[in-house]
Short mmCIF file of N, CA, C and O in Angstrom, two decimals:
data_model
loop_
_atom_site.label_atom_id
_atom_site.label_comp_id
_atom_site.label_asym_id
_atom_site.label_seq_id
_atom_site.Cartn_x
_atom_site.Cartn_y
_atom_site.Cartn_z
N UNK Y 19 3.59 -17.31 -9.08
CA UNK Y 19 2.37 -16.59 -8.78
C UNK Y 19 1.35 -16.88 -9.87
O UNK Y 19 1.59 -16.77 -11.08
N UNK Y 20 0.27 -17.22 -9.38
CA UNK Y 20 -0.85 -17.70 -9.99
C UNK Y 20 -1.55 -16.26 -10.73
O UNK Y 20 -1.18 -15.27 -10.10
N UNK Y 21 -2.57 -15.88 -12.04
CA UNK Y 21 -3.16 -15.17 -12.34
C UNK Y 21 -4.19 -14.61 -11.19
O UNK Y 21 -4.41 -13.45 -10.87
N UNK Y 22 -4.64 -15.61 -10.78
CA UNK Y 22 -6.03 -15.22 -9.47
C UNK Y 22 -5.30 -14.72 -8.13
O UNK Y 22 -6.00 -14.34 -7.19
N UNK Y 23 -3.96 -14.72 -8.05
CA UNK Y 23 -3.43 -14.26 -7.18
C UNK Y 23 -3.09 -12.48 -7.29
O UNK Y 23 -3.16 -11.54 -6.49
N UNK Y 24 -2.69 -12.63 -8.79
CA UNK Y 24 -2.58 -11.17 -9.07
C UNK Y 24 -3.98 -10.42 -8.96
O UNK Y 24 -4.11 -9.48 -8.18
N UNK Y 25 -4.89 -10.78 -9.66
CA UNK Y 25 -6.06 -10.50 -9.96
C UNK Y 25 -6.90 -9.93 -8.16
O UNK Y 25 -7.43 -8.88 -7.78
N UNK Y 26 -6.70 -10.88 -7.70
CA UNK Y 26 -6.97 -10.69 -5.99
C UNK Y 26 -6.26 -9.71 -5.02
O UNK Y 26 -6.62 -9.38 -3.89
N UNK Y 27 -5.54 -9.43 -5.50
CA UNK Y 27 -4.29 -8.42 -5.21
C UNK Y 27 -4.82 -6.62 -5.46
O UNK Y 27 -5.04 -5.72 -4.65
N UNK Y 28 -4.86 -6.70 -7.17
CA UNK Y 28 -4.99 -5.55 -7.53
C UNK Y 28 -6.26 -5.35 -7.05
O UNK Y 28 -6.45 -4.21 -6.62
N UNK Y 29 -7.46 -6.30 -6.98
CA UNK Y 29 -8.60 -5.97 -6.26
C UNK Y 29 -8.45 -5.13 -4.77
O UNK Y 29 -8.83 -4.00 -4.47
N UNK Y 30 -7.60 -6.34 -3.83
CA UNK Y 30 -7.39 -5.64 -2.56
C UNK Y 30 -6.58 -3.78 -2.50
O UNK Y 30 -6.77 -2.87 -1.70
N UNK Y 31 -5.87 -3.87 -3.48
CA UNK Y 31 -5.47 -2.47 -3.32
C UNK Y 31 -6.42 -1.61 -4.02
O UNK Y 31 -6.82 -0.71 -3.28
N UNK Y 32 -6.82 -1.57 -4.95
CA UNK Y 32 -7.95 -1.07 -5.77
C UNK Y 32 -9.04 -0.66 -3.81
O UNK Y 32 -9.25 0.46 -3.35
N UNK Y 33 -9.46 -2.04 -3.17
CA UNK Y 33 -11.01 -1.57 -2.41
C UNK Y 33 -10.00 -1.09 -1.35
O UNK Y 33 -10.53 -0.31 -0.55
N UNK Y 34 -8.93 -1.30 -1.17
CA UNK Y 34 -8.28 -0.64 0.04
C UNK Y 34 -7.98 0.78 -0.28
O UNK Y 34 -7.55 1.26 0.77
N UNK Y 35 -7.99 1.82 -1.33
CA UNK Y 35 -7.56 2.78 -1.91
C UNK Y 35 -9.42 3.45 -1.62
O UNK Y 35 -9.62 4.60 -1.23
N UNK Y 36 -10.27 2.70 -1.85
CA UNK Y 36 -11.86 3.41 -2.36
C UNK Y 36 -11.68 3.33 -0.99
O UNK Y 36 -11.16 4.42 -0.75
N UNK Y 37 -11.80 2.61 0.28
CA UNK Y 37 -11.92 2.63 1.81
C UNK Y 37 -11.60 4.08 2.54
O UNK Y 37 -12.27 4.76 3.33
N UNK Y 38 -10.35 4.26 1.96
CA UNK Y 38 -9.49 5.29 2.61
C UNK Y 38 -10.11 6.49 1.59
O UNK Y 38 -9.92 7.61 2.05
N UNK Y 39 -10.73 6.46 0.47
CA UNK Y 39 -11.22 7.90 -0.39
C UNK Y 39 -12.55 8.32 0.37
O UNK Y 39 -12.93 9.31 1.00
N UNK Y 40 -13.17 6.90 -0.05
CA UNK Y 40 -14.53 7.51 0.74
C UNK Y 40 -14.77 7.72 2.39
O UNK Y 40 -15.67 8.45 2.79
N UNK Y 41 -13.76 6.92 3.46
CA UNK Y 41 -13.83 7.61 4.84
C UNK Y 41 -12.89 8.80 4.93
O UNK Y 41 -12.29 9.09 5.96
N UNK Y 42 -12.84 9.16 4.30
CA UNK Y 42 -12.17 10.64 4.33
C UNK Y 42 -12.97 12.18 3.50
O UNK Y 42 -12.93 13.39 3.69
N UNK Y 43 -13.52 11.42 2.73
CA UNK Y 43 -14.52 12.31 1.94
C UNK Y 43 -16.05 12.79 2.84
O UNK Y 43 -16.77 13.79 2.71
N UNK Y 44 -16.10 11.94 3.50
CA UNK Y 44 -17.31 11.91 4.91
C UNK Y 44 -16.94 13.05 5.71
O UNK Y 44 -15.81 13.20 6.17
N UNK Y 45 -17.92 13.87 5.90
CA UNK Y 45 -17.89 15.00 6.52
C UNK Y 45 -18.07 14.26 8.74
O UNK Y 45 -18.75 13.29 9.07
N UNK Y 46 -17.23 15.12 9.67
CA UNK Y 46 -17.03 14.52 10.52
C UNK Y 46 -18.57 14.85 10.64
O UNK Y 46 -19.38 15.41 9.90
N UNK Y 47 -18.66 14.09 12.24
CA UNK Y 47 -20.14 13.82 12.85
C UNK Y 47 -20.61 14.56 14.06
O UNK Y 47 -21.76 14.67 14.49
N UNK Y 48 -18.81 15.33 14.82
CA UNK Y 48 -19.46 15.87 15.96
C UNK Y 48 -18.25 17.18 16.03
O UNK Y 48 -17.97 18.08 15.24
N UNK Y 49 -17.81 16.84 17.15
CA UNK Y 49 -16.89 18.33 17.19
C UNK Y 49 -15.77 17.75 18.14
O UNK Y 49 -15.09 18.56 18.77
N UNK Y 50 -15.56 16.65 18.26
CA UNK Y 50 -14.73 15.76 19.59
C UNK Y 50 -15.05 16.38 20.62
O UNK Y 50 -16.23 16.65 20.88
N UNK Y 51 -14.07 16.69 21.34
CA UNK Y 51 -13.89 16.25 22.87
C UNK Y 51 -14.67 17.56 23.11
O UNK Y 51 -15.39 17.46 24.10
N UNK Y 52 -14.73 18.79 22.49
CA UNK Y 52 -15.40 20.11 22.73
C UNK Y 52 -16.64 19.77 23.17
O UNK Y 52 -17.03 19.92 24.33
N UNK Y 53 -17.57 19.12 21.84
CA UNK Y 53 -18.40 18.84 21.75
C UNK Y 53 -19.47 17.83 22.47
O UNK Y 53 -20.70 17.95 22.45
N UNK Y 54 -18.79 16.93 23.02
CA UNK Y 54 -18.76 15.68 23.95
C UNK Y 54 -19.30 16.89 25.61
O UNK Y 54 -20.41 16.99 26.12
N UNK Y 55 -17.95 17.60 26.03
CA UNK Y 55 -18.32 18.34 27.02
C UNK Y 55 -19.58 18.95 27.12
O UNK Y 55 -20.58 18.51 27.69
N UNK Y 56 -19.37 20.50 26.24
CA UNK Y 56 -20.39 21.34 25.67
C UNK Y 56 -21.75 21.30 25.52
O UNK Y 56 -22.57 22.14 25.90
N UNK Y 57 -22.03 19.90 24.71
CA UNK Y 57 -23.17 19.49 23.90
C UNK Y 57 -23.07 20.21 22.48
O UNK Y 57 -22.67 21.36 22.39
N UNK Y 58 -23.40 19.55 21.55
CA UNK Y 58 -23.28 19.77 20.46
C UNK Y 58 -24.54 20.48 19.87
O UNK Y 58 -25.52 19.74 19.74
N UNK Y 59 -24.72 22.17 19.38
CA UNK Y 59 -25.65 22.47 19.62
C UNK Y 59 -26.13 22.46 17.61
O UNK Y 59 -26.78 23.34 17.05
N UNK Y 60 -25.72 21.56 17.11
CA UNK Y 60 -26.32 21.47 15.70
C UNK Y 60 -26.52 20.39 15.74
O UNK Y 60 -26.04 19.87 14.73
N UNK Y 61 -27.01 19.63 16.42
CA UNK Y 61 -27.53 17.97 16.53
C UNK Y 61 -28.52 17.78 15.35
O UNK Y 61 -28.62 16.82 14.59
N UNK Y 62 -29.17 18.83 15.39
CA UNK Y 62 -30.35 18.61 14.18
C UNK Y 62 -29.86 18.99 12.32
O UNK Y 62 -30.38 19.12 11.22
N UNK Y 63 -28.83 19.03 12.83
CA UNK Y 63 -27.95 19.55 11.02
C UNK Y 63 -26.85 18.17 11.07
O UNK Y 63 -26.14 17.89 10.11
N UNK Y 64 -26.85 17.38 12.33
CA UNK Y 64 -25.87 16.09 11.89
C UNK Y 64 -27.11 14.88 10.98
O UNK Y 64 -26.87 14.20 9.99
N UNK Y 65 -28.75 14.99 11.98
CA UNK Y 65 -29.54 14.07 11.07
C UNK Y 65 -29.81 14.28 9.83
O UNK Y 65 -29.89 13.35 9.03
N UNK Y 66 -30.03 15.81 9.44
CA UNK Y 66 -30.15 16.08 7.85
C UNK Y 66 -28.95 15.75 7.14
O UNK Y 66 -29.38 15.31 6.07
N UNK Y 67 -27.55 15.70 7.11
CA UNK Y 67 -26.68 15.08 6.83
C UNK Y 67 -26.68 13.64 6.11
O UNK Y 67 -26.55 13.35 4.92
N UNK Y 68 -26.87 12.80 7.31
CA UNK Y 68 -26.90 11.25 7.10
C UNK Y 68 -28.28 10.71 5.95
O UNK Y 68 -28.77 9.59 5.81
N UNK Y 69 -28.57 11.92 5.30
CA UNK Y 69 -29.71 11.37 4.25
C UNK Y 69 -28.99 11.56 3.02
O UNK Y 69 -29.27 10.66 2.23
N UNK Y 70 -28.37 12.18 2.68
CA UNK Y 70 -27.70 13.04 1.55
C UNK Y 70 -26.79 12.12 1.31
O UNK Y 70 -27.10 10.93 1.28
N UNK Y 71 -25.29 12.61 1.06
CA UNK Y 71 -23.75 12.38 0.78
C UNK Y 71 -23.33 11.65 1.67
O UNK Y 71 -22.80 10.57 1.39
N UNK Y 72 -23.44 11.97 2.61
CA UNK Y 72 -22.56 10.79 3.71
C UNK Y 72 -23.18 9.67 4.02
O UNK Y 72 -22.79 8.72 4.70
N UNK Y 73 -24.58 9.92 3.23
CA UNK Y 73 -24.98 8.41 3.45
C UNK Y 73 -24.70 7.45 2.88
O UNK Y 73 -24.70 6.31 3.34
N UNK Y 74 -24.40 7.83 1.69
CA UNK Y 74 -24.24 7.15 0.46
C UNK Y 74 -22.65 6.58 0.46
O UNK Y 74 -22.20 5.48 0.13
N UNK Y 75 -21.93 7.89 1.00
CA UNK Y 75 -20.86 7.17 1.09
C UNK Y 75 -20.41 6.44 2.08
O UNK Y 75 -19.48 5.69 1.77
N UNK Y 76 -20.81 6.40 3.39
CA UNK Y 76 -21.28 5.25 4.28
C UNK Y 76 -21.72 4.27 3.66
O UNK Y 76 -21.09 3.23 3.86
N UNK Y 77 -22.68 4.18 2.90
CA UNK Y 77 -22.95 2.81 2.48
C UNK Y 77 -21.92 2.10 1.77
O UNK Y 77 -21.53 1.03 2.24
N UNK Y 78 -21.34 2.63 0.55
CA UNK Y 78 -20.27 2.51 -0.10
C UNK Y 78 -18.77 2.37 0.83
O UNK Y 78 -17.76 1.93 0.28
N UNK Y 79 -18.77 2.85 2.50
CA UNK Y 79 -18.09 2.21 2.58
C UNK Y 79 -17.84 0.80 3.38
O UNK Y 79 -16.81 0.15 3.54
N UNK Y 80 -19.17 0.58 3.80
CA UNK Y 80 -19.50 -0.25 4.61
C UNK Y 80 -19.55 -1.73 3.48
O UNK Y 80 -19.33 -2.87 3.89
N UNK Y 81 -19.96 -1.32 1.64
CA UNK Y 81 -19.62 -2.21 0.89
C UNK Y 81 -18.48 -2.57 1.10
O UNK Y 81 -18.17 -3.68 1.53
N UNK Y 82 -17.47 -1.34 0.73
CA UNK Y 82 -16.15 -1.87 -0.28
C UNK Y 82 -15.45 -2.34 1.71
O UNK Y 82 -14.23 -2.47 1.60
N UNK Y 83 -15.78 -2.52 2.88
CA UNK Y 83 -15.13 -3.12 4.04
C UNK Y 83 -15.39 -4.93 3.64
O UNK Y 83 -14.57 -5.83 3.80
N UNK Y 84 -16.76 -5.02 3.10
CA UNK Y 84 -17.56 -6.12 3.11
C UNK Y 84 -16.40 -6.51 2.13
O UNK Y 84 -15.38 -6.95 2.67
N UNK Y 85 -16.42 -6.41 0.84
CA UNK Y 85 -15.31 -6.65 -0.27
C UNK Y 85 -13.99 -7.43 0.37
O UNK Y 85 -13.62 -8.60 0.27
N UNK Y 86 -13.52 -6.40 0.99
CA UNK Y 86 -12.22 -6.48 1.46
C UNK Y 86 -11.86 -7.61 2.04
O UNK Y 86 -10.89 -8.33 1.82
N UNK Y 87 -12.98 -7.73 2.99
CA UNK Y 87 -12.98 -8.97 3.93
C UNK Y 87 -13.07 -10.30 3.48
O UNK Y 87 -12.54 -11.29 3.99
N UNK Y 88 -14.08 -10.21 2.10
CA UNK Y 88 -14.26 -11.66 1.42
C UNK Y 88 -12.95 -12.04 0.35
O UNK Y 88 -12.42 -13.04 -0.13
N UNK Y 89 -12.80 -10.37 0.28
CA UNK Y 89 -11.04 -11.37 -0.99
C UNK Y 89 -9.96 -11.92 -0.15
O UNK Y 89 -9.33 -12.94 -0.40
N UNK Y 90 -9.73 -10.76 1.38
CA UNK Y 90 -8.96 -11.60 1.72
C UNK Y 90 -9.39 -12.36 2.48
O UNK Y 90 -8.69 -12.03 3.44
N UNK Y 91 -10.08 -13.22 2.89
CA UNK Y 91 -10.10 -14.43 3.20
C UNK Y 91 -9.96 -15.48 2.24
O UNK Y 91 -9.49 -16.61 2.43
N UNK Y 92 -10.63 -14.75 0.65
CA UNK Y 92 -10.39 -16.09 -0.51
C UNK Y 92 -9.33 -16.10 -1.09
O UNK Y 92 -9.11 -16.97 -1.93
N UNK Y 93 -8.14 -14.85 -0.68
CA UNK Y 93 -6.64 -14.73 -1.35
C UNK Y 93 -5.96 -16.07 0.34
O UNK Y 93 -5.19 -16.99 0.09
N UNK Y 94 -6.41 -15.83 1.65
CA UNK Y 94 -5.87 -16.68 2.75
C UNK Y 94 -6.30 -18.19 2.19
O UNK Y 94 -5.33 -18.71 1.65
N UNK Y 95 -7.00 -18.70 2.16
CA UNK Y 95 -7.56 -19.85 1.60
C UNK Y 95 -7.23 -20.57 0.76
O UNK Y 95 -7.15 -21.80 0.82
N UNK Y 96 -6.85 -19.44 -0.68
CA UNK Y 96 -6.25 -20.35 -1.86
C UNK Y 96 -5.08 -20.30 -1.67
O UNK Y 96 -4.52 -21.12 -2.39
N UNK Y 97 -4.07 -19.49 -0.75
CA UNK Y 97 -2.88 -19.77 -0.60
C UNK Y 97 -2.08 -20.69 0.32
O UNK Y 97 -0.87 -20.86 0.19
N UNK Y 98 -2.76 -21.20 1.15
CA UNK Y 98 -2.68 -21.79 2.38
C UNK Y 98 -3.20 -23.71 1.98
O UNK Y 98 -3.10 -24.75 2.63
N UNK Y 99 -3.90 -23.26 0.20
CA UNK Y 99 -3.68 -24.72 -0.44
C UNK Y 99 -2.80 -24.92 -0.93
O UNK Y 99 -2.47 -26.07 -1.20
N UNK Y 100 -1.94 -23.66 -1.30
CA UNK Y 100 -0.88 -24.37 -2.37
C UNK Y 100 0.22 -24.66 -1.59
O UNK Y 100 1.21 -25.20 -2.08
#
């Protein structure tokens, strides 16, 4: 095992660990299947939401997906040379 192999590794578990913190830390968005029926009558307290905290961590997780995707393809790549 190569250094950049380890190194690529602890990365992937490292952004796979922040993935699963921050989509779980995200407050939900509706009320499921209740809500779907019903109508959801705080529609206007889900848009004030998405400016704040969950936006941020939406963004953050829409990074650390982006991350994920480019190590492993460059951990598939360099291994598939050797």
């Amino acid at each position: 095992m190569n250094w950049y192999e380890i190194v690529l590794g602890v990365v992937l578990i490292v952004v796979s660990v922040l993935i699963v913190v921050f989509t779980l830390a995200q407050e939900q968005k509706g009320q499921g299947l209740s809500g779907a029926i019903m109508g959801e009558s705080s529609a206007t307290m889900a848009a004030g939401r998405e400016r704040g905290v969950d936006a941020k961590l939406a963004k953050l997780t829409k990074i650390c997906g982006v991350v994920f995707f480019v190590v492993t393809l460059v951990v598939c790549v360099l291994s598939a040379r050797l």
